[in-house]
Each structure stands twice: as C-alpha cells, then as structure tokens.
XYZ file of C-alpha atoms in Angstrom:
191
model
C -0.077 -0.098 0.052
C 1.219 3.026 -0.745
C 1.958 6.065 1.986
C -1.222 7.900 1.268
C -3.657 4.287 0.435
C -2.053 3.418 4.388
C -2.793 7.034 5.464
C -6.281 7.289 3.477
C -6.735 3.940 5.107
C -6.354 5.018 8.907
C -8.442 8.090 8.447
C -11.041 6.332 7.185
C -10.905 4.394 9.865
C -10.957 7.289 12.590
C -13.885 8.542 10.806
C -15.508 5.318 11.372
C -15.002 5.230 15.128
C -15.657 8.495 15.119
C -19.554 7.725 13.737
C -19.486 4.148 15.596
C -17.079 3.545 18.164
C -14.570 0.756 18.466
C -17.292 -1.663 17.833
C -17.895 -0.325 13.858
C -14.759 -0.667 13.775
C -14.897 -3.405 10.273
C -12.883 -4.525 7.899
C -16.351 -3.140 5.596
C -17.144 -0.414 7.267
C -13.303 1.083 6.900
C -14.113 -0.077 3.236
C -16.461 1.100 2.280
C -15.445 4.629 4.235
C -12.141 4.802 1.398
C -13.269 3.117 -1.555
C -11.392 0.267 -0.816
C -11.884 -3.277 -0.959
C -11.805 -5.508 1.759
C -9.189 -7.553 0.919
C -7.047 -4.412 -0.264
C -7.067 -3.229 4.026
C -6.422 -7.347 4.790
C -2.936 -7.753 2.574
C -1.821 -3.879 4.238
C -3.029 -5.019 7.764
C -4.130 -8.534 8.348
C -5.775 -7.925 11.447
C -8.571 -5.568 13.034
C -5.002 -5.575 15.597
C -3.131 -4.575 13.392
C -4.773 -1.455 12.300
C -5.982 -0.651 15.448
C -2.138 -0.613 16.225
C -1.324 1.392 12.885
C -4.322 3.773 14.325
C -2.526 3.928 17.764
C 0.653 4.119 15.885
C -0.293 7.331 13.952
C -2.042 9.518 16.121
C 0.642 9.256 18.714
C 2.905 10.556 16.277
C 0.588 13.425 15.496
C 0.689 14.206 19.185
C 4.593 14.081 18.734
C 4.287 16.618 15.334
C 2.065 18.906 17.671
C 4.073 18.671 20.838
C 7.388 19.527 18.580
C 5.498 22.644 16.914
C 5.022 23.736 20.394
C 8.054 23.197 21.495
C 9.469 25.817 19.175
C 13.050 24.399 19.159
C 14.634 21.443 18.283
C 14.377 18.568 20.572
C 17.361 18.059 21.068
C 17.980 21.557 22.578
C 15.087 21.503 24.538
C 15.553 21.545 28.669
C 12.967 19.607 30.602
C 11.323 22.952 31.791
C 10.556 23.457 27.939
C 9.182 19.990 26.920
C 6.644 20.373 29.872
C 5.980 23.690 28.900
C 4.907 22.144 25.294
C 3.536 19.882 26.549
C 1.239 21.460 28.490
C 0.073 23.821 25.761
C -0.304 20.709 23.640
C -2.560 18.959 26.068
C -4.248 21.686 26.449
C -6.369 20.852 23.113
C -9.979 18.382 24.401
C -9.737 15.618 23.951
C -11.173 13.561 20.762
C -14.085 10.510 21.060
C -11.717 9.013 18.899
C -8.835 9.603 21.282
C -10.953 8.659 24.025
C -11.708 5.250 23.283
C -8.384 3.925 22.317
C -6.841 4.441 25.473
C -9.819 3.065 27.090
C -9.422 0.368 24.697
C -4.969 0.827 25.502
C -5.756 0.274 29.022
C -6.449 -3.306 28.454
C -4.388 -4.229 25.662
C -1.479 -3.110 26.661
C 0.552 -4.090 23.419
C -1.499 -0.554 22.390
C -0.378 1.782 24.699
C 3.455 1.216 23.502
C 3.607 3.671 20.604
C 1.896 6.357 23.623
C 4.132 5.928 26.257
C 6.876 6.310 23.959
C 5.464 9.824 23.081
C 5.352 10.081 26.898
C 8.506 8.959 27.486
C 10.313 11.752 25.797
C 7.739 14.446 26.982
C 5.982 14.441 30.407
C 8.759 14.549 33.563
C 7.901 11.249 35.407
C 5.702 11.184 37.751
C 7.558 9.520 41.356
C 8.423 10.753 44.650
C 11.911 12.217 45.631
C 11.793 14.273 43.273
C 13.673 17.635 42.804
C 11.019 20.684 43.227
C 11.442 22.064 39.785
C 11.141 17.316 38.484
C 8.008 17.777 40.464
C 6.565 21.212 38.957
C 7.131 19.986 35.808
C 5.507 16.524 36.503
C 2.483 18.446 38.625
C 2.194 20.617 35.236
C 2.099 17.483 33.041
C -0.723 16.229 35.505
C -2.944 19.643 35.417
C -2.763 18.730 31.544
C -3.515 15.562 31.274
C -6.900 16.584 33.728
C -7.564 19.885 30.584
C -7.099 17.330 27.872
C -9.937 15.427 29.111
C -12.237 17.733 30.882
C -14.965 18.295 28.361
C -15.900 14.332 27.657
C -14.936 13.707 32.356
C -17.771 17.225 32.042
C -19.966 16.769 29.426
C -19.739 20.662 28.416
C -17.129 22.411 26.943
C -14.458 24.664 28.305
C -14.836 28.469 26.018
C -11.361 28.140 23.883
C -10.102 31.744 25.708
C -10.321 29.887 29.090
C -8.729 26.816 28.037
C -6.206 28.733 26.662
C -5.861 30.627 29.835
C -5.655 27.460 31.651
C -3.195 25.980 29.712
C -0.908 28.762 29.996
C -1.349 29.468 33.549
C 0.413 25.144 34.188
C 2.310 26.272 31.649
C 4.168 29.362 33.286
C 4.506 26.711 36.522
C 7.387 25.569 34.833
C 8.785 27.963 32.184
C 8.498 30.750 33.591
C 5.720 33.912 32.215
C 9.617 34.311 29.872
C 9.999 31.181 28.988
C 13.617 30.887 31.013
C 11.778 27.821 33.160
C 10.950 28.000 36.922
C 8.117 29.571 38.202
C 7.038 33.292 38.145
C 7.610 34.206 41.545
C 10.995 32.858 41.463
C 12.750 35.623 39.254
C 13.794 38.612 40.539
C 12.493 41.701 41.053
C 14.275 44.893 39.409
C-alpha cells in the first residue's frame, strides 16, 4: 500500500470510530469509507488488531508532531522545563472521542499503549516520589494538563477556547516562567 493509501485507510478508520465507536470498526466499514476493497485492506492490515495498532501509532505520531511544534526549538536543544511547557500547551486541546476510545482500549491491551508511552517518556516528567522541586513542578504541570485534556468528556461540557488557553498558559508558566526561561514566575528576581 502506498503511504497515501495507508494514511487514507487510517483516516477512514478514524472517521468510522467517530461515527460508530470501536465496535463499528470493521474491514467492511473502512473499505466503504475509503472506497478500497476489503481484501486490499486485509492485505495491508492482516487483522483488526493490526489496524488498531496502526491507529495508535498514527495518533501518537501526530501528537508528537504537535509537541514538536509547540516546543519551538529542536528537541535536542530543549530543556526539561521547555518540554513540560510544550506538553501542557499541547494537552490544552480537548480530547477527541476517538482518542478517548483508543486510550480506554489501550488500558486493557498493553501492546497498544507502547506508541503513546514512547511519546510520553520523551515529553512528560516522570511522576515519582523524591523529586527535586523542578521535577515535581514539571510532573504537577503534566498531571494538570492531562486533566485539562479530558475535562470536556468528564464533565459533559466544553470549556470555551479562551478559558482553556488561559488555564494552559497558567499551568505552562509553572514550568517555563513568565519569560519562557524556566522556573516559576515568582522565583524571578525583581528589579
């Protein structure tokens, strides 16, 4: 399958899940959505599990692309605080129904969590005891951002975009400071 056909099939599978949930994800449904033959899909995705893994990989990769864009500097040149702030700003986008359904499914299928965990391990601060203050701030910001990400679904309401953005910026400032240099704004010397 040419990359464009593979991507078209994955995007079609996402639309199928948006419309009918994970139970609606079948080769027949994706074939109808793409106009491809079922056998063409099966040739490239031998099982539904292979298709699901491709969806997890695709969405995790898209998430990392958003993280890189939010970072604004090459990853290799970034600090842990800059990565944490980029994580917060990216997580300020509301969770889609497809992401929610796939994340719930991944919780009971550990193989599906691997693409997400790979991204998280590069971007999110570890949540563990005994961290220094900076590590604790980064972990706290990541946890707050994750809460912002799922807020709309958990509360059956949508935060207005400007409110969501204000929350994200305030959380991000806990790790990148008001001037983007890292550290809390209160820690900055006063002139």
